[in-house]
mmCIF file of C-alpha atoms and ligand atoms in Angstrom:
data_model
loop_
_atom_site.group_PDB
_atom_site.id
_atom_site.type_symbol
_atom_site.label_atom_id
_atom_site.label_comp_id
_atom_site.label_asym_id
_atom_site.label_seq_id
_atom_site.Cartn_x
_atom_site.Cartn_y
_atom_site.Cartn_z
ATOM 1 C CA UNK A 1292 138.885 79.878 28.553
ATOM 2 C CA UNK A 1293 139.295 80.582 31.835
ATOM 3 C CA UNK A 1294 139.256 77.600 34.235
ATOM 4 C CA UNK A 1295 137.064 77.357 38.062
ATOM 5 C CA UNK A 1296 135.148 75.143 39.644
ATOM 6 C CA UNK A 1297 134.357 75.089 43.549
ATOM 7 C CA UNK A 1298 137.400 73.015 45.744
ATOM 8 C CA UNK A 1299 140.736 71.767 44.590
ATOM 9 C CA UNK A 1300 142.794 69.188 46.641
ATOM 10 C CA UNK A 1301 146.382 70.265 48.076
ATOM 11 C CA UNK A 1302 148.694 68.469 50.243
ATOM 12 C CA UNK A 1303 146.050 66.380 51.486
ATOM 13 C CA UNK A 1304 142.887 69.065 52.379
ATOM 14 C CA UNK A 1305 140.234 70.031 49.922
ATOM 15 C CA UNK A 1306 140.352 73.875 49.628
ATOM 16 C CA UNK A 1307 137.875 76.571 48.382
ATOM 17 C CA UNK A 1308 139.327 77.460 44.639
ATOM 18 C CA UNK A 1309 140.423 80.958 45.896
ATOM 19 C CA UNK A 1310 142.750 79.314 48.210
ATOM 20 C CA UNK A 1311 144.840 77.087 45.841
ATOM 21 C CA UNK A 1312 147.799 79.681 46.066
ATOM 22 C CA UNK A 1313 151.061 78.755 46.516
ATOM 23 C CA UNK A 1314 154.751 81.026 47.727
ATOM 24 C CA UNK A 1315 156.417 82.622 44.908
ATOM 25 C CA UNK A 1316 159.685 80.948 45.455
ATOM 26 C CA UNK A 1317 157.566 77.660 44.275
ATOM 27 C CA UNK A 1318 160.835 75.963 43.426
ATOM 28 C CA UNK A 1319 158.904 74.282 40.076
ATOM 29 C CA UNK A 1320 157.919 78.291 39.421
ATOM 30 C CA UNK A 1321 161.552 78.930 38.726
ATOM 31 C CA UNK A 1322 162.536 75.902 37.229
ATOM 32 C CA UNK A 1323 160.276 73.650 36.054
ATOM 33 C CA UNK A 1324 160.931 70.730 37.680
ATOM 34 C CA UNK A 1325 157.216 69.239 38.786
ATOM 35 C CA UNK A 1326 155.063 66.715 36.637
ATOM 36 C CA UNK A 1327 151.534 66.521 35.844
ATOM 37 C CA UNK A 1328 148.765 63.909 34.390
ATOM 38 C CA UNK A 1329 145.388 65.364 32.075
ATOM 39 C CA UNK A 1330 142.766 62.816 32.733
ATOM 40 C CA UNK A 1331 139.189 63.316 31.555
ATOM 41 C CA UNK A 1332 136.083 61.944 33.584
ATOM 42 C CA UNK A 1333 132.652 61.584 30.882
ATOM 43 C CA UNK A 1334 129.226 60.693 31.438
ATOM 44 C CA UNK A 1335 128.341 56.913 30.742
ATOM 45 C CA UNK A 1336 125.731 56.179 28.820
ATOM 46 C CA UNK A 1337 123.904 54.238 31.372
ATOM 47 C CA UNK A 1338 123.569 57.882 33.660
ATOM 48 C CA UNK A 1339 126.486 57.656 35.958
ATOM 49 C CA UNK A 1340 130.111 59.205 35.670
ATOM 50 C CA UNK A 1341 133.481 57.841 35.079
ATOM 51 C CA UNK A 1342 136.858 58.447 34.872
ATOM 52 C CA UNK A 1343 139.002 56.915 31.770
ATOM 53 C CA UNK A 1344 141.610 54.774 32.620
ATOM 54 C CA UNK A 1345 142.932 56.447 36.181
ATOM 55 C CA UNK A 1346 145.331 53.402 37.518
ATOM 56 C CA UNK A 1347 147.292 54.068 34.128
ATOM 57 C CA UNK A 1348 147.078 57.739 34.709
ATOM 58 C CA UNK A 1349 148.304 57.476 38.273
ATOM 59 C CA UNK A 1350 150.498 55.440 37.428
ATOM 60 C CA UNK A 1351 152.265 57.590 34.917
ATOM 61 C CA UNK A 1352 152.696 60.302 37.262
ATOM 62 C CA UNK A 1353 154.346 58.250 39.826
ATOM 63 C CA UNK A 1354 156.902 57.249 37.175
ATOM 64 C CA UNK A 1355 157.330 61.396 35.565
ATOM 65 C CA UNK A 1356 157.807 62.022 38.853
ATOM 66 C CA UNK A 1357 160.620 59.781 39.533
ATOM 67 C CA UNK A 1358 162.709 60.458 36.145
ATOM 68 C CA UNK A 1359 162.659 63.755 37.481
ATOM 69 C CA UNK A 1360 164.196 62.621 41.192
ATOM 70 C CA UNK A 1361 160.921 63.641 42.779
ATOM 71 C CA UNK A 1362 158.785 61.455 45.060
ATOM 72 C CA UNK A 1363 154.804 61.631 45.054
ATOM 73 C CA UNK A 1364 154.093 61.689 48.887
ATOM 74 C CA UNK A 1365 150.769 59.975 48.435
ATOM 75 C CA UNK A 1366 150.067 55.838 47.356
ATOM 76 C CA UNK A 1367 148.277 55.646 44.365
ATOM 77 C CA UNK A 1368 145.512 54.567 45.992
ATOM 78 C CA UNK A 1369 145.562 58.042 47.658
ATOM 79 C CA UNK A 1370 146.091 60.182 44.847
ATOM 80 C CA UNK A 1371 142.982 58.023 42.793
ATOM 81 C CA UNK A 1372 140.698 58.744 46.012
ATOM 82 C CA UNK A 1373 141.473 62.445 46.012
ATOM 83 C CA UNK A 1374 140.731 62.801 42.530
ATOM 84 C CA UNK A 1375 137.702 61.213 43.152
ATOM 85 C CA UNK A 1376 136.808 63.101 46.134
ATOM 86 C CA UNK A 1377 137.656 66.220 44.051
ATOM 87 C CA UNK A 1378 135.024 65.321 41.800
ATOM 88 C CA UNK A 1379 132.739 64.650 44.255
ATOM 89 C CA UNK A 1380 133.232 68.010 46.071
ATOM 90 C CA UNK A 1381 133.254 70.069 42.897
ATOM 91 C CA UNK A 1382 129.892 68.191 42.074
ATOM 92 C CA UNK A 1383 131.461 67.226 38.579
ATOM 93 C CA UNK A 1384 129.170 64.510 35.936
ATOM 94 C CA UNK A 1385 132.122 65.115 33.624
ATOM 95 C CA UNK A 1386 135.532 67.242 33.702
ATOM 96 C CA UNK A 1387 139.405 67.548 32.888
ATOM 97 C CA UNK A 1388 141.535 66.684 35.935
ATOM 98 C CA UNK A 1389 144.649 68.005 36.502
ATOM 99 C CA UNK A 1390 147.150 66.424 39.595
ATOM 100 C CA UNK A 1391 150.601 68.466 40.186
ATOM 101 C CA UNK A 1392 153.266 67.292 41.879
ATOM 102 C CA UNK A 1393 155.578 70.067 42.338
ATOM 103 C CA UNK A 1394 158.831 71.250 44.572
ATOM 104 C CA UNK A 1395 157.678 74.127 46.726
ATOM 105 C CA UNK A 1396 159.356 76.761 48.702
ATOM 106 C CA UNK A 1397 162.328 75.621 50.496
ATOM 107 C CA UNK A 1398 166.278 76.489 49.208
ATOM 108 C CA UNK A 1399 166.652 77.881 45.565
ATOM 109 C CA UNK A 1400 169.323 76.195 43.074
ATOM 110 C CA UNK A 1401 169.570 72.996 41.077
ATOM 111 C CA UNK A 1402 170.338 70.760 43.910
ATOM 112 C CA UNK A 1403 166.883 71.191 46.072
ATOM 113 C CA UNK A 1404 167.472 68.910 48.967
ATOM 114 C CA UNK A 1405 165.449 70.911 51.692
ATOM 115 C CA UNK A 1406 162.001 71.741 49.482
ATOM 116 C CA UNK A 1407 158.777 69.515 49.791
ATOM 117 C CA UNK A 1408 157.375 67.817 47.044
ATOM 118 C CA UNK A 1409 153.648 68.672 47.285
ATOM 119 C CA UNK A 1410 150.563 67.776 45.497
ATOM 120 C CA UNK A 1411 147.472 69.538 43.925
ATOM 121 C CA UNK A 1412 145.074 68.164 42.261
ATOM 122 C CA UNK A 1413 142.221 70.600 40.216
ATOM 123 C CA UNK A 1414 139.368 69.513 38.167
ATOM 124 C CA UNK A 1415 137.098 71.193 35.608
ATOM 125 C CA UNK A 1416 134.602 71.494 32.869
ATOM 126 C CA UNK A 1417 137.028 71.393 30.001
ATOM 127 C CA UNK A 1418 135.341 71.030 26.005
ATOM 128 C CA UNK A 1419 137.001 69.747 22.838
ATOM 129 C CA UNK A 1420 140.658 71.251 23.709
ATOM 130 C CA UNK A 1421 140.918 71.674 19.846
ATOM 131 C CA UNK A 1422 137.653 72.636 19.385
ATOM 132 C CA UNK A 1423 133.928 71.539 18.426
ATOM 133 C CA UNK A 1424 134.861 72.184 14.659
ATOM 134 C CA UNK A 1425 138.124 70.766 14.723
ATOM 135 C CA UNK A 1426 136.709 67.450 16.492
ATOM 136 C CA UNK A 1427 134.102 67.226 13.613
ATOM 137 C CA UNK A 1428 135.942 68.310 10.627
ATOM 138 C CA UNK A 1429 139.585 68.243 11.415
ATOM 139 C CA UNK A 1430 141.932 70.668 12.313
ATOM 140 C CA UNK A 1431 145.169 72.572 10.133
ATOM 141 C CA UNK A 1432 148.374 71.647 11.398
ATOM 142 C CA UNK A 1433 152.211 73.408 10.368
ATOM 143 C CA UNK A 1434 154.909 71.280 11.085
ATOM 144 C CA UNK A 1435 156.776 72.960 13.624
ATOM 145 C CA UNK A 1436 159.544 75.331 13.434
ATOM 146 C CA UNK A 1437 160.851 73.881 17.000
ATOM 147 C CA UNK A 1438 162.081 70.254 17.714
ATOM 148 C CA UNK A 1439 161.069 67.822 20.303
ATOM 149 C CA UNK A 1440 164.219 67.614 22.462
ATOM 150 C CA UNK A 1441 166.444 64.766 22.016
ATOM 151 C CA UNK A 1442 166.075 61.620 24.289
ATOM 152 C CA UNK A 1443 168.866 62.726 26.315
ATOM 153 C CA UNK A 1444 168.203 65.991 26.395
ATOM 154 C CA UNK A 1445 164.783 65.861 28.346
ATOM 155 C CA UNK A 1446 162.854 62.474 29.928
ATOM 156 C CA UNK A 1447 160.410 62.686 26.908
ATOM 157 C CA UNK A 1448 158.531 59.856 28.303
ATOM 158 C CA UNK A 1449 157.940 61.834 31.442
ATOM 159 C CA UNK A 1450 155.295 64.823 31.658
ATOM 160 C CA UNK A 1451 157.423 67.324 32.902
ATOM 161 C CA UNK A 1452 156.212 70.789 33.534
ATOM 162 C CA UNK A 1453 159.509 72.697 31.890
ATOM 163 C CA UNK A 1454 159.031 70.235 28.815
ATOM 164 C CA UNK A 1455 156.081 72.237 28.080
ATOM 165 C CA UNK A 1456 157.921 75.837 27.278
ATOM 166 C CA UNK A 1457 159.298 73.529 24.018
ATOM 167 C CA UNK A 1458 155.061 72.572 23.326
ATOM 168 C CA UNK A 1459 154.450 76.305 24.201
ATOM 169 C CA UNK A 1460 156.802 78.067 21.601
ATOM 170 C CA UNK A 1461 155.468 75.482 18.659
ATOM 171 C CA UNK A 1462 151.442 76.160 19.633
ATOM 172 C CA UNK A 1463 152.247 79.886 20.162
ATOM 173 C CA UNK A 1464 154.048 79.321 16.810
ATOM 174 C CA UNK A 1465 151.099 77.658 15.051
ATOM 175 C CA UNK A 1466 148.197 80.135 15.919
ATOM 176 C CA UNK A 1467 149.842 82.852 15.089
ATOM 177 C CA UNK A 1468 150.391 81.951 11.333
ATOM 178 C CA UNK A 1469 146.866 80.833 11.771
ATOM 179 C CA UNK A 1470 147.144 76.695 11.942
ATOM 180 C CA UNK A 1471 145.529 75.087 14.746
ATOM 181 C CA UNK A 1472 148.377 72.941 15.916
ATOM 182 C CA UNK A 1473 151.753 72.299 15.380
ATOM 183 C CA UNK A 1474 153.651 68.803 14.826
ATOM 184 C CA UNK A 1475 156.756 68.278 16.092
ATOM 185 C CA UNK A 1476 159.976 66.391 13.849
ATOM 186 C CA UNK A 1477 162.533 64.467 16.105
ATOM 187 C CA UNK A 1478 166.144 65.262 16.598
ATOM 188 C CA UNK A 1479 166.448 63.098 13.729
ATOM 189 C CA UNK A 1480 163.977 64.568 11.076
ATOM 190 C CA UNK A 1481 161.042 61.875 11.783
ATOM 191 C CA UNK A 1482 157.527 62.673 12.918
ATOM 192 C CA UNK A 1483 157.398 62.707 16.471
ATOM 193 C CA UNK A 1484 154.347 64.122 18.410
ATOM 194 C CA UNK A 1485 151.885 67.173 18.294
ATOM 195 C CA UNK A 1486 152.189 70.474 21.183
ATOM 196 C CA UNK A 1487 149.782 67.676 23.738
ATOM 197 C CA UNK A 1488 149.059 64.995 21.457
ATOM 198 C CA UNK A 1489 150.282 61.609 19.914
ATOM 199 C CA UNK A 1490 149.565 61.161 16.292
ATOM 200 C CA UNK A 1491 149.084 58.641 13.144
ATOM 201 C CA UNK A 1492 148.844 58.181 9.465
ATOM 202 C CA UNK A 1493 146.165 56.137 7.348
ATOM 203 C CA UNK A 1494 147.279 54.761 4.071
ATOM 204 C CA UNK A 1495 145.820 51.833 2.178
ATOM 205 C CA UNK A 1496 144.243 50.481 5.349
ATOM 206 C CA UNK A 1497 147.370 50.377 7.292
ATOM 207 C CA UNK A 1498 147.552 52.452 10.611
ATOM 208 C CA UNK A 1499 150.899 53.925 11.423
ATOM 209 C CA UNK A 1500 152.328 56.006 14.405
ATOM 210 C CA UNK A 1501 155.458 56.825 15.607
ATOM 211 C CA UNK A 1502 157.206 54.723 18.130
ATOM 212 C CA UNK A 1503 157.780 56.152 21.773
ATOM 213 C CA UNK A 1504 161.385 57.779 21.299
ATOM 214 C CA UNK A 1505 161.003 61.214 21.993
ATOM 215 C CA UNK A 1506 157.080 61.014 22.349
ATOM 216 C CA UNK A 1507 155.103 60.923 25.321
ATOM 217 C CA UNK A 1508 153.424 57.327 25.982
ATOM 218 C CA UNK A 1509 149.920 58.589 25.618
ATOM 219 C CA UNK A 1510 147.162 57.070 27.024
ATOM 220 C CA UNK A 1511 144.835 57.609 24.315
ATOM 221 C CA UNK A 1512 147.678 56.504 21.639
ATOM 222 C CA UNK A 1513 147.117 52.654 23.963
ATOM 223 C CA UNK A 1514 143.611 53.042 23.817
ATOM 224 C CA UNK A 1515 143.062 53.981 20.007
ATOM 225 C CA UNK A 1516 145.517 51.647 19.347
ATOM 226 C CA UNK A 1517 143.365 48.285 21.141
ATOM 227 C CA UNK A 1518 140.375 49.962 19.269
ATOM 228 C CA UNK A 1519 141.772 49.651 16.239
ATOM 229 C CA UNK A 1520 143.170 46.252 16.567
ATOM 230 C CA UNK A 1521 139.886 45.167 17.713
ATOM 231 C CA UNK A 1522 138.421 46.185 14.338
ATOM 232 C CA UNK A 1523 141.193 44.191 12.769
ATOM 233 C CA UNK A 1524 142.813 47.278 11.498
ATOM 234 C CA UNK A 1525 146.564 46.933 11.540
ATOM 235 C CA UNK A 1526 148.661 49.122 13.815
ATOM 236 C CA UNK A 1527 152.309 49.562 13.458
ATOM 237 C CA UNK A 1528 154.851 51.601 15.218
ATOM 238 C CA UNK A 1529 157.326 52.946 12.962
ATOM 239 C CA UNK A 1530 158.995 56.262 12.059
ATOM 240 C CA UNK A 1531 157.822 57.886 9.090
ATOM 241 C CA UNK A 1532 158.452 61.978 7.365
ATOM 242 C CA UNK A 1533 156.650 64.594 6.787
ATOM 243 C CA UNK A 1534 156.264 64.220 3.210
ATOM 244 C CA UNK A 1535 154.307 60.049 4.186
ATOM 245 C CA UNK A 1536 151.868 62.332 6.017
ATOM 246 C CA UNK A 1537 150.663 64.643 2.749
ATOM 247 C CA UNK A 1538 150.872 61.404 0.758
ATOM 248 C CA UNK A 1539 148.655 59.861 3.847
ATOM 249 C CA UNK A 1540 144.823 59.275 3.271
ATOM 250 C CA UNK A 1541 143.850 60.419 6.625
ATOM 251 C CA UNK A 1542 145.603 61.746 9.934
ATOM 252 C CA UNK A 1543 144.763 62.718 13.140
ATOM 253 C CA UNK A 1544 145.911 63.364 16.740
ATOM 254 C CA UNK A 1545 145.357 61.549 19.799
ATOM 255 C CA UNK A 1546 145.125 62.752 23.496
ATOM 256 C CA UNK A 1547 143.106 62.927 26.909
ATOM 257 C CA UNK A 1548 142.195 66.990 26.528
ATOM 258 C CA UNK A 1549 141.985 66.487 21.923
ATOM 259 C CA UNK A 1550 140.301 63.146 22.580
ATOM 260 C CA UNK A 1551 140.868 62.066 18.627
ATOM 261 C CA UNK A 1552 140.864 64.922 16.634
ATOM 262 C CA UNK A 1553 141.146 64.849 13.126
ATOM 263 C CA UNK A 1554 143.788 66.742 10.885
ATOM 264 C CA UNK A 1555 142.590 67.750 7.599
ATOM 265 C CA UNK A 1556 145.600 69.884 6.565
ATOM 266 C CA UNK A 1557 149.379 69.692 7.104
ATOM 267 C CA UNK A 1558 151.389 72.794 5.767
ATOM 268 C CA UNK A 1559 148.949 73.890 3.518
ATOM 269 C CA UNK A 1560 148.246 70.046 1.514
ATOM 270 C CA UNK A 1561 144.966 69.130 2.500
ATOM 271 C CA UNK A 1562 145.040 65.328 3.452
ATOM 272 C CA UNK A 1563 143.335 62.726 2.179
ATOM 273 C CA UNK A 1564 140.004 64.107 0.684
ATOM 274 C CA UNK A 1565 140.772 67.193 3.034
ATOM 275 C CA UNK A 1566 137.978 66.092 4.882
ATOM 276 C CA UNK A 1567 137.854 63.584 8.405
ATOM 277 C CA UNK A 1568 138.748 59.904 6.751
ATOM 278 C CA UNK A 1569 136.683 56.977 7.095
ATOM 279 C CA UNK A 1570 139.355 54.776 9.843
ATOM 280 C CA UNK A 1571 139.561 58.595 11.483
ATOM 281 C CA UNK A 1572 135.492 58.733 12.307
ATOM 282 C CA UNK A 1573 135.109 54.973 12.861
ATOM 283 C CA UNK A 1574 137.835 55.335 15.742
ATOM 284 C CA UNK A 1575 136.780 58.299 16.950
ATOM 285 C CA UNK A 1576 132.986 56.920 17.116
ATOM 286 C CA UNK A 1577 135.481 53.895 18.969
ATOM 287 C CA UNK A 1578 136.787 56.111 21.516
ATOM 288 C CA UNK A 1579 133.868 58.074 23.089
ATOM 289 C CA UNK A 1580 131.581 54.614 23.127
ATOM 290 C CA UNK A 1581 134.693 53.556 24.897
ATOM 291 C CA UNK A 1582 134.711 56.590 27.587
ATOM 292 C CA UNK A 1583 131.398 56.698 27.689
ATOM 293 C CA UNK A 1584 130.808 52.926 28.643
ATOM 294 C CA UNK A 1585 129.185 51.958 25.680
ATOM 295 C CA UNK A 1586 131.743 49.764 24.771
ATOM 296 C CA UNK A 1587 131.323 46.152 27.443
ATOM 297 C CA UNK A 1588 134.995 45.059 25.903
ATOM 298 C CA UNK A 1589 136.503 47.760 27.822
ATOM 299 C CA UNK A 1590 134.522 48.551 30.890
ATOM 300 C CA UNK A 1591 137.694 48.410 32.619
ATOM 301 C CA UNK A 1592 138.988 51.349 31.186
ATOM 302 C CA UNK A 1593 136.487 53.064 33.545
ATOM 303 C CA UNK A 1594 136.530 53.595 37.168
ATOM 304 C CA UNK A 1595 132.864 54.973 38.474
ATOM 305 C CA UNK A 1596 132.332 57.470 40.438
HETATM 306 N N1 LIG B 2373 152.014 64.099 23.903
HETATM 307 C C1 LIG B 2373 152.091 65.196 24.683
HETATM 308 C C2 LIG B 2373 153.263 66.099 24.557
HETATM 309 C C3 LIG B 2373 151.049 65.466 25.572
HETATM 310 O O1 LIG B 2373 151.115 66.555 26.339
HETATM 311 C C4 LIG B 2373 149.938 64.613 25.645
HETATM 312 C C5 LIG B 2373 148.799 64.910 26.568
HETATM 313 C C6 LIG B 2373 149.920 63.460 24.816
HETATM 314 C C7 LIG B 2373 150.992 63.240 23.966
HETATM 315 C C8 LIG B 2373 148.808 62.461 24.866
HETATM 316 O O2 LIG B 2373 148.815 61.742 26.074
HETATM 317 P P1 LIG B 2373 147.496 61.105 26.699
HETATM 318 O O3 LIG B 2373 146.686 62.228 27.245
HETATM 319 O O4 LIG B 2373 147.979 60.175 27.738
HETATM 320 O O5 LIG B 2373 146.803 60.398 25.610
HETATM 321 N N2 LIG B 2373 148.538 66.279 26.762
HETATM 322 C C9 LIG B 2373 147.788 66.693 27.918
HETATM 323 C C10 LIG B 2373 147.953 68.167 28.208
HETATM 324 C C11 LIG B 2373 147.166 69.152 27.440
HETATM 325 C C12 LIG B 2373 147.335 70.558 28.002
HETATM 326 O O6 LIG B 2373 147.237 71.520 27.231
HETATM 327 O O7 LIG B 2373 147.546 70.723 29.203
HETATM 328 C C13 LIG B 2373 146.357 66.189 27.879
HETATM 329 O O8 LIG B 2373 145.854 65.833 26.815
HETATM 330 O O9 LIG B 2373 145.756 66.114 28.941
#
């Protein structure tokens, strides 16, 4: 799908969409060295609009930016009040929202002492990322021929643009021998994380994900997580294989553009019943009464528009 909407923010002035253009010696272009946050804004149920958990969003792009040496030229309170004035100029009820911090033009090389560190920030109508179908009736994952880099390799806990060629190659991987996602083992062999999503395993009751070596520290793993533990389901952290995930009663994947998207099939064993798992649809239900405001435990997951 291709993505537009009316304005974008950059380095501080809202631009027309044609104008969000950039030099080609982009340092981040070359290299890869920028960071970016996904955050979704939904309809509440009571009419108005609101965006799901910004401070922790913000938040987590000040720190990417710093394991990468780069500093975000903006306070948060800046960067929150340009993504909602992005909103507001784009005329947005709901939408995807994308900040970038990125190195532009300046000297070339590893050691970019002279380039600026400048900021966009884009937003858009964006639908299930995995699909309508997929959301409903779960998706058909391969485990991945790639590995998530090791700890040291990469900040893993940091959303780095370059980290993304890695999350490219497995998706790329995926659709083209016709799965809808690909899941990514650790260095070690363990279950790690999805192309742009967190992920767990249902057996007997018990909730299980892994814990945040080489995964990102999603925002929607914290939030399905409280969910769950408010339902008095438990939730533990804890590295399991491949083979606990065909023996698993239900799976699915967690993320701000998959929202929870159920997996009904992992390298051709269907999960479970093969079909979305009780836990799976009672935390997805969870999840968009959360976003949506229907939820009063966590209203403050929401900032209005
Ligand atoms: N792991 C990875 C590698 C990842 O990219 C994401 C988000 C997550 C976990 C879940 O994090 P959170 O959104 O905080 O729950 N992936 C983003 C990018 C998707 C894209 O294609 O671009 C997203 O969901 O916005």
């Amino acid at each position: 799908m291709t993505v537009q909407a009316k304005k974008l923010w950059l380095d501080g002035k809202m631009l027309d969409w044609k104008d969000g253009t950039t030099h080609v010696l982009t340092h981040t272009l070359h290299y890869g060295v920028g960071v970016f946050e996904g955050i979704r804004c939904y309809k509440t149920t009571d009419g108005r609009s609101a965006i799901f958990r910004l401070p922790e969003h913000v938040r987590r792009l000040r720190h990417s930016a710093y394991a990468v040496y780069l500093k975000v030229p903006y306070s948060d309170e800046q960067i929150s009040q340009a993504i909602l004035d992005v909103l507001h100029a784009n005329e947005l009820a709901e939408a995807y929202i994308r900040p970038l911090v990125f190195l532009g033009a300046g000297t070339m090389g590893l050691y970019p002492d002279k380039n600026p560190t400048q900021v966009m920030i884009a937003a858009w109508s964006w639908g299930a990322y995995l699909g309508e179908e997929g959301l409903k009736n779960g998706i058909r994952v391969r485990v991945s021929s790639y590995i998530r880099p090791h700890v040291n390799s990469f900040m893993t806990k940091a959303k780095v643009c370059g980290g993304y060629v890695n999350s490219y190659l497995a998706k790329m991987e995926a659709k083209r021998d016709g799965y809808d996602e690909a899941l990514f083992l650790d260095t070690e062999g363990y279950v790690c994380e999805a192309s742009g999503e967190n992920v767990f395993l249902v057996r007997d009751g018990v909730i299980k994900t892994p814990p945040l070596t080489a995964a990102l520290p999603g925002i929607t793993r914290d939030s399905v997580m409280t969910l769950a533990r408010d339902r008095g389901l438990s939730v533990v952290e804890t590295r399991f294989s491949r083979d606990e995930i065909y023996m698993a009663d239900e799976f699915f994947m967690t993320g701000t553009a998959a929202e929870l998207t159920p997996v009904r099939e992992l390298d051709g064993r269907a999960i479970g019943t093969g079909k979305p798992g009780p836990i799976t649809q009672s935390l997805q239900d969870a999840y968009f009464r959360a976003v949506k405001g229907a939820d009063e435990r966590h209203r403050a997951w929401l900032t209005y528009l």
